[in-house]
Amino acid sequence: MTDETPHASAQATRDDPEDVPVERSMMDDLAGPAPVRPVARRRRRLLRWTLATVALLVVVVVAAGFAVVMERQITLNGNIERIPGAFPEEAARPVKAVGDAQNWLLIGSDKRPGESGNQRADTIMIVHVPAARDRLTLIGIPRDSYVRIPGHGNNKINAAYALGGPKLLIKTVEDLTKVRVDHFAALDFQGFVAMTDAIGGVDVHVSREVYDPANKVTWPQGNVHLEGEKALLFVRQRYNLPGGDFDRIRRQQAFLGAMGKKIASRDMLTDPLKLNAFLEALTRAVSVDSGVTLSTLRGLALELRDVRPDDVDSATIPTAGTATVKGASVVKLDRRAGKAFYEALGKDALEEYFKERGGLNDLNILP
């Protein structure tokens, strides 16, 4: 990481005096109505629900599969793992967001919640679903963000998941933002590989040749096709990127957008076998809180049916550069700018916030 990032503010954040040893970074650190005929009606329904899949992909959209292939909903629903007790005690949590807005906390990890061994949240995002249901906002949280973890002092935010699973991570995010997390979803990275294989991969544009020293991979300048393990290496690279973790977040957000567009393409819409393979891989890779029911997902998919890939915004929480704490590189958070950002998030006013202050990530050309 560099000393300053594109999201850095002029004022650095004061660290709390109480802290604990910091987790070091790991090398392996998303026209008019057709004639009313059965085939046409089925195609329209397939298009509508597949576009819902695009929107809900960002929030780990498992419901769209139930709508696209109704006879398979029991099987697909059974693939999804539910996480009991994912949320902190209710008394200490923020109030519900204004109106019908929702905030999903989405993570990517090598292990599913509850599996043995050290679990780290390699990717952390808040997905904001506004009450109007007319767009989505992906909000990246750098995994090296230096925060207070309840009961454990100061540390990188991804340590919260390692120390206390979804419950402690949600508590940490809610304490930081003062915004309520309505639902939690975890994506298993091995399932991510199967998902990209199922859709035949996606293409992204890299602005200049980049070498990944951890995995000994060179990404050439220009359009790069990403599929399977190659896609996973691309979205997880953190070393030798100009903006460090911030460029990594942009890569992940750009990949999700490219995947969404691929799912909405004619190639997917006219190939039910390929679409079904993707839905199988997606539902097998996802774990969600126990409050996410079939009705929850189907209803949200229907509400977001008009959202297109271009209606998905991407941002990163306000930061104040980087620092070294006890030999480890951390990302400092800008508390002053963060307060305004989190207030806009809690009030379901992000669209107005970005119009006035800017802050959206440019995902067209990636490092």
XYZ file of N, CA, C and O in Angstrom, residues 53-173:
484
model
N -31.843 -11.572 -11.086
C -30.650 -12.278 -10.634
C -29.433 -11.368 -10.686
O -28.592 -11.374 -9.792
N -29.350 -10.561 -11.755
C -28.233 -9.630 -11.886
C -28.176 -8.700 -10.682
O -27.131 -8.495 -10.068
N -29.323 -8.133 -10.331
C -29.363 -7.207 -9.203
C -29.030 -7.922 -7.896
O -28.214 -7.469 -7.110
N -29.643 -9.048 -7.691
C -29.476 -9.744 -6.423
C -28.152 -10.485 -6.316
O -27.770 -10.923 -5.240
N -27.450 -10.633 -7.429
C -26.121 -11.241 -7.371
C -25.249 -10.495 -6.385
O -24.473 -11.087 -5.638
N -25.394 -9.198 -6.363
C -24.587 -8.380 -5.492
C -24.893 -8.671 -4.032
O -24.049 -8.546 -3.180
N -26.116 -9.048 -3.734
C -26.476 -9.400 -2.363
C -26.610 -10.911 -2.227
O -27.380 -11.424 -1.417
N -25.858 -11.617 -3.040
C -25.892 -13.063 -3.101
C -27.300 -13.508 -3.436
O -28.032 -14.036 -2.616
N -27.688 -13.267 -4.679
C -29.060 -13.436 -5.112
C -29.367 -14.875 -5.433
O -29.135 -15.319 -6.501
N -29.883 -15.545 -4.472
C -30.259 -16.921 -4.668
C -31.710 -17.065 -5.085
O -32.102 -18.095 -5.603
N -32.518 -16.052 -4.871
C -33.947 -16.180 -5.146
C -34.265 -16.252 -6.615
O -35.229 -16.878 -7.015
N -33.482 -15.596 -7.440
C -33.818 -15.531 -8.847
C -33.922 -16.913 -9.459
O -34.749 -17.149 -10.327
N -33.095 -17.833 -8.982
C -33.160 -19.190 -9.493
C -34.493 -19.834 -9.232
O -35.007 -20.602 -10.042
N -35.112 -19.496 -8.093
C -36.401 -20.087 -7.763
C -37.478 -19.580 -8.710
O -38.427 -20.282 -9.026
N -37.322 -18.323 -9.158
C -38.318 -17.758 -10.046
C -38.104 -18.216 -11.487
O -39.049 -18.428 -12.214
N -36.835 -18.362 -11.884
C -36.537 -18.782 -13.248
C -36.939 -20.234 -13.477
O -37.499 -20.590 -14.492
N -36.648 -21.068 -12.516
C -36.954 -22.489 -12.663
C -37.785 -22.898 -11.448
O -37.269 -23.477 -10.495
N -39.066 -22.598 -11.478
C -39.914 -22.764 -10.300
C -39.945 -24.201 -9.800
O -39.999 -24.468 -8.605
N -39.905 -25.153 -10.718
C -39.992 -26.545 -10.292
C -38.755 -27.000 -9.529
O -38.751 -28.042 -8.893
N -37.681 -26.209 -9.555
C -36.441 -26.603 -8.878
C -36.210 -25.808 -7.604
O -35.157 -25.888 -7.003
N -37.193 -25.029 -7.162
C -36.965 -24.134 -6.046
C -36.624 -24.881 -4.761
O -35.809 -24.412 -3.972
N -37.214 -26.037 -4.554
C -36.926 -26.783 -3.328
C -35.469 -27.233 -3.315
O -34.764 -27.123 -2.304
N -34.984 -27.728 -4.459
C -33.588 -28.169 -4.548
C -32.627 -27.005 -4.344
O -31.681 -27.098 -3.558
N -32.871 -25.902 -5.045
C -31.980 -24.758 -4.932
C -32.015 -24.160 -3.531
O -30.979 -23.784 -2.979
N -33.198 -24.094 -2.959
C -33.317 -23.578 -1.599
C -32.573 -24.471 -0.613
O -31.938 -23.993 0.328
N -32.614 -25.765 -0.855
C -31.920 -26.700 0.028
C -30.409 -26.614 -0.059
O -29.704 -27.028 0.858
N -29.912 -26.059 -1.169
C -28.464 -25.899 -1.321
C -27.901 -24.826 -0.391
O -26.718 -24.847 -0.050
N -28.744 -23.874 -0.023
C -28.278 -22.707 0.736
C -28.112 -23.058 2.205
O -29.020 -23.592 2.835
N -26.955 -22.729 2.755
C -26.708 -22.972 4.170
C -27.171 -21.780 4.995
O -26.879 -20.629 4.671
N -27.931 -22.054 6.070
C -28.378 -21.004 6.980
C -27.481 -20.950 8.208
O -27.021 -21.986 8.688
N -27.240 -19.736 8.698
C -26.355 -19.527 9.846
C -27.191 -19.148 11.061
O -27.748 -18.044 11.119
N -27.323 -20.012 12.046
C -28.094 -19.656 13.238
C -27.316 -18.676 14.124
O -26.096 -18.712 14.185
N -28.030 -17.778 14.780
C -27.399 -16.865 15.722
C -26.364 -15.950 15.103
O -25.332 -15.685 15.711
N -26.627 -15.440 13.902
C -25.633 -14.618 13.210
C -25.572 -13.195 13.745
O -24.564 -12.506 13.544
N -26.618 -12.735 14.437
C -26.687 -11.331 14.830
C -26.383 -11.114 16.303
O -26.626 -11.980 17.143
N -25.881 -9.916 16.649
C -25.606 -9.572 18.054
C -26.913 -9.420 18.835
O -28.009 -9.478 18.272
N -26.788 -9.199 20.139
C -27.958 -8.974 20.977
C -28.702 -7.732 20.500
O -28.106 -6.686 20.239
N -30.018 -7.830 20.421
C -30.839 -6.779 19.828
C -30.728 -5.457 20.568
O -30.733 -4.374 19.952
N -30.623 -5.487 21.884
C -30.666 -4.262 22.688
C -29.570 -3.271 22.321
O -29.762 -2.056 22.440
N -28.423 -3.753 21.864
C -27.285 -2.871 21.589
C -27.129 -2.530 20.112
O -26.137 -1.924 19.722
N -28.125 -2.872 19.297
C -27.990 -2.680 17.860
C -28.612 -1.367 17.390
O -29.515 -0.824 18.050
N -28.155 -0.818 16.249
C -28.770 0.402 15.706
C -30.218 0.153 15.308
O -30.645 -0.996 15.110
N -30.973 1.231 15.157
C -32.367 1.114 14.759
C -32.452 0.730 13.291
O -31.494 0.884 12.531
N -33.606 0.256 12.893
C -33.842 -0.131 11.509
C -33.712 1.079 10.595
O -34.003 2.204 10.976
N -33.236 0.840 9.379
C -33.067 1.911 8.389
C -34.412 2.555 8.049
O -35.471 1.965 8.270
N -34.341 3.757 7.505
C -35.543 4.487 7.128
C -36.343 3.700 6.096
O -35.799 3.137 5.150
N -37.664 3.651 6.279
C -38.531 2.999 5.311
C -38.211 1.528 5.113
O -37.941 0.804 6.070
N -38.231 1.100 3.864
C -37.997 -0.301 3.531
C -36.580 -0.558 3.031
O -36.311 -1.609 2.440
N -35.673 0.381 3.240
C -34.287 0.173 2.811
C -33.679 -0.994 3.571
O -34.043 -1.279 4.710
N -32.735 -1.688 2.929
C -32.045 -2.823 3.543
C -30.538 -2.685 3.356
O -30.078 -2.134 2.355
N -29.798 -3.210 4.326
C -28.343 -3.285 4.222
C -27.911 -4.726 4.454
O -28.214 -5.306 5.500
N -27.243 -5.279 3.463
C -26.710 -6.642 3.551
C -25.198 -6.545 3.770
O -24.526 -5.769 3.096
N -24.675 -7.336 4.679
C -23.232 -7.447 4.851
C -22.779 -8.695 4.111
O -23.203 -9.807 4.432
N -21.965 -8.496 3.093
C -21.509 -9.587 2.229
C -20.018 -9.804 2.423
O -19.240 -8.845 2.364
N -19.615 -11.039 2.676
C -18.193 -11.341 2.797
C -17.815 -12.479 1.854
O -18.653 -13.272 1.439
N -16.520 -12.525 1.529
C -15.965 -13.655 0.802
C -14.889 -14.279 1.673
O -14.080 -13.563 2.279
N -14.873 -15.592 1.758
C -13.932 -16.268 2.648
C -13.581 -17.647 2.102
O -14.336 -18.232 1.322
N -12.425 -18.157 2.530
C -12.018 -19.500 2.130
C -12.814 -20.577 2.845
O -12.866 -21.719 2.403
N -13.406 -20.220 3.979
C -14.148 -21.193 4.775
C -15.566 -20.708 5.000
O -15.819 -19.512 5.124
N -16.487 -21.649 5.092
C -17.858 -21.303 5.420
C -17.972 -21.013 6.907
O -17.171 -21.511 7.706
N -18.955 -20.187 7.309
C -19.131 -19.909 8.731
C -19.279 -21.199 9.530
O -20.026 -22.103 9.148
N -18.525 -21.304 10.620
C -18.619 -22.473 11.480
C -17.610 -23.559 11.185
O -17.419 -24.469 11.983
N -16.930 -23.489 10.027
C -15.916 -24.490 9.721
C -14.705 -24.288 10.619
O -14.399 -23.172 11.044
N -14.009 -25.368 10.914
C -12.852 -25.300 11.797
C -11.696 -24.588 11.113
O -11.642 -24.478 9.896
N -10.768 -24.092 11.922
C -9.609 -23.393 11.389
C -9.819 -21.893 11.406
O -10.917 -21.387 11.659
N -8.760 -21.162 11.152
C -8.802 -19.705 11.186
C -9.597 -19.169 10.001
O -9.277 -19.431 8.854
N -10.671 -18.429 10.286
C -11.512 -17.877 9.240
C -11.260 -16.383 9.116
O -11.303 -15.657 10.103
N -10.992 -15.924 7.914
C -10.814 -14.498 7.682
C -11.802 -14.021 6.632
O -12.064 -14.729 5.661
N -12.335 -12.837 6.850
C -13.198 -12.210 5.863
C -12.302 -11.541 4.833
O -11.850 -10.419 5.019
N -12.004 -12.244 3.760
C -11.080 -11.740 2.749
C -11.670 -10.559 1.992
O -10.958 -9.662 1.565
N -12.982 -10.569 1.806
C -13.709 -9.492 1.146
C -14.858 -9.073 2.048
O -15.581 -9.920 2.558
N -15.025 -7.763 2.267
C -16.112 -7.265 3.106
C -16.811 -6.135 2.364
O -16.171 -5.159 1.967
N -18.112 -6.263 2.165
C -18.894 -5.229 1.491
C -20.243 -5.063 2.177
O -20.825 -6.029 2.663
N -20.719 -3.826 2.206
C -22.112 -3.548 2.545
C -22.844 -3.328 1.231
O -22.388 -2.569 0.380
N -23.959 -4.021 1.052
C -24.783 -3.816 -0.139
C -26.054 -3.106 0.311
O -26.845 -3.651 1.070
N -26.206 -1.872 -0.142
C -27.369 -1.065 0.253
C -28.466 -1.196 -0.787
O -28.257 -0.939 -1.971
N -29.653 -1.619 -0.337
C -30.832 -1.737 -1.189
C -31.788 -0.617 -0.782
O -32.386 -0.683 0.295
N -31.945 0.436 -1.582
C -32.790 1.562 -1.187
C -34.265 1.188 -1.145
O -34.690 0.214 -1.780
N -35.027 1.988 -0.423
C -36.463 1.732 -0.315
C -37.141 1.793 -1.684
O -38.100 1.071 -1.944
N -36.618 2.641 -2.578
C -37.212 2.779 -3.914
C -36.969 1.559 -4.782
O -37.644 1.389 -5.812
N -35.994 0.718 -4.410
C -35.650 -0.492 -5.162
C -35.300 -0.177 -6.620
O -35.549 -0.988 -7.519
N -34.687 0.999 -6.842
C -34.363 1.392 -8.207
C -32.878 1.268 -8.529
O -32.464 1.494 -9.660
N -32.052 0.933 -7.539
C -30.625 0.744 -7.761
C -30.029 0.024 -6.558
O -30.719 -0.264 -5.573
N -28.749 -0.283 -6.627
C -28.011 -0.896 -5.524
C -26.688 -0.159 -5.365
O -26.164 0.399 -6.333
N -26.144 -0.168 -4.155
C -24.831 0.426 -3.925
C -23.940 -0.573 -3.215
O -24.290 -1.085 -2.149
N -22.785 -0.882 -3.825
C -21.771 -1.737 -3.213
C -20.796 -0.840 -2.460
O -20.198 0.048 -3.055
N -20.620 -1.088 -1.181
C -19.734 -0.266 -0.349
C -18.620 -1.154 0.186
O -18.840 -2.003 1.056
N -17.420 -0.977 -0.346
C -16.287 -1.785 0.079
C -15.721 -1.312 1.408
O -15.597 -0.117 1.653
N -15.396 -2.265 2.267
C -14.707 -1.984 3.526
C -13.339 -2.653 3.440
O -13.257 -3.881 3.407
N -12.252 -1.870 3.371
C -10.926 -2.491 3.293
C -10.719 -3.463 4.450
O -11.000 -3.136 5.609
N -10.244 -4.644 4.143
C -10.082 -5.661 5.180
C -9.023 -5.290 6.209
O -9.005 -5.822 7.313
N -8.163 -4.334 5.870
C -7.133 -3.881 6.809
C -7.558 -2.639 7.596
O -6.737 -2.026 8.286
N -8.838 -2.254 7.497
C -9.323 -1.083 8.232
C -9.071 -1.275 9.731
O -9.444 -2.286 10.319
N -8.448 -0.263 10.339
C -8.080 -0.345 11.754
C -9.238 0.174 12.595
O -9.556 1.367 12.588
N -9.898 -0.727 13.313
C -11.127 -0.393 14.030
C -11.101 -0.995 15.436
O -10.259 -1.833 15.761
N -12.054 -0.566 16.243
C -12.236 -1.181 17.546
C -13.144 -2.399 17.385
O -14.264 -2.281 16.870
N -12.667 -3.545 17.813
C -13.449 -4.772 17.787
C -13.972 -5.007 19.201
O -13.168 -5.164 20.131
N -15.281 -4.998 19.407
C -15.839 -5.119 20.753
C -15.272 -6.318 21.520
O -15.293 -7.453 21.037
N -14.700 -6.020 22.690
C -14.147 -7.070 23.532
C -12.739 -7.483 23.185
O -12.143 -8.318 23.870
N -12.158 -6.896 22.131
C -10.835 -7.317 21.665
C -9.907 -6.144 21.352
O -8.838 -6.356 20.759
N -10.276 -4.927 21.718
C -9.420 -3.784 21.446
C -9.386 -3.413 19.978
O -10.335 -3.675 19.235
N -8.290 -2.791 19.542
C -8.149 -2.330 18.162
C -7.438 -3.376 17.308
O -6.466 -3.991 17.746
N -7.903 -3.528 16.092
C -7.310 -4.503 15.189
C -7.835 -4.248 13.789
O -8.685 -3.383 13.576
N -7.318 -4.996 12.826
C -7.877 -4.960 11.478
C -9.283 -5.554 11.526
O -9.545 -6.515 12.243
N -10.174 -5.012 10.699
C -11.570 -5.414 10.782
C -11.782 -6.880 10.411
O -12.684 -7.535 10.930
N -10.926 -7.426 9.543
C -11.130 -8.829 9.178
C -10.808 -9.769 10.336
O -11.226 -10.926 10.337
N -10.091 -9.271 11.360
C -9.830 -10.088 12.537
C -11.117 -10.365 13.307
O -11.214 -11.363 14.023
N -12.116 -9.495 13.170
C -13.377 -9.694 13.878
C -14.037 -11.003 13.460
O -14.581 -11.734 14.291
N -13.963 -11.305 12.178
C -14.558 -12.557 11.684
C -13.777 -13.761 12.195
O -14.349 -14.784 12.565
N -12.455 -13.615 12.241
C -11.621 -14.711 12.735
C -11.857 -14.947 14.224
O -11.841 -16.092 14.693
N -12.103 -13.874 14.975
C -12.250 -13.986 16.426
C -13.657 -14.400 16.857
O -13.809 -15.082 17.874
N -14.661 -13.979 16.107
C -16.023 -14.252 16.573
C -17.050 -14.505 15.495
O -18.258 -14.442 15.771
N -16.611 -14.838 14.282
C -17.541 -15.188 13.217
C -18.466 -14.056 12.816
O -18.197 -12.874 13.085
N -19.595 -14.383 12.161
C -20.521 -13.358 11.664
C -21.012 -12.408 12.758
O -21.124 -11.201 12.531
N -21.302 -12.937 13.938
C -21.867 -12.098 14.997
C -20.920 -10.970 15.389
O -21.339 -9.804 15.500
N -19.643 -11.264 15.586
C -18.694 -10.228 15.981
C -18.393 -9.282 14.827
O -18.223 -8.078 15.034
N -18.349 -9.794 13.604
C -18.111 -8.920 12.463
C -19.275 -7.950 12.285
O -19.075 -6.750 12.049
N -20.498 -8.441 12.386
C -21.666 -7.568 12.275
C -21.653 -6.522 13.372
O -21.909 -5.331 13.130
N -21.345 -6.933 14.596
C -21.282 -5.994 15.712
C -20.229 -4.922 15.462
O -20.450 -3.735 15.717
N -19.082 -5.326 14.941
C -18.005 -4.375 14.647
C -18.419 -3.378 13.578
O -18.177 -2.172 13.701
N -19.050 -3.861 12.503
C -19.505 -2.982 11.421
C -20.596 -2.040 11.918
O -20.603 -0.843 11.590
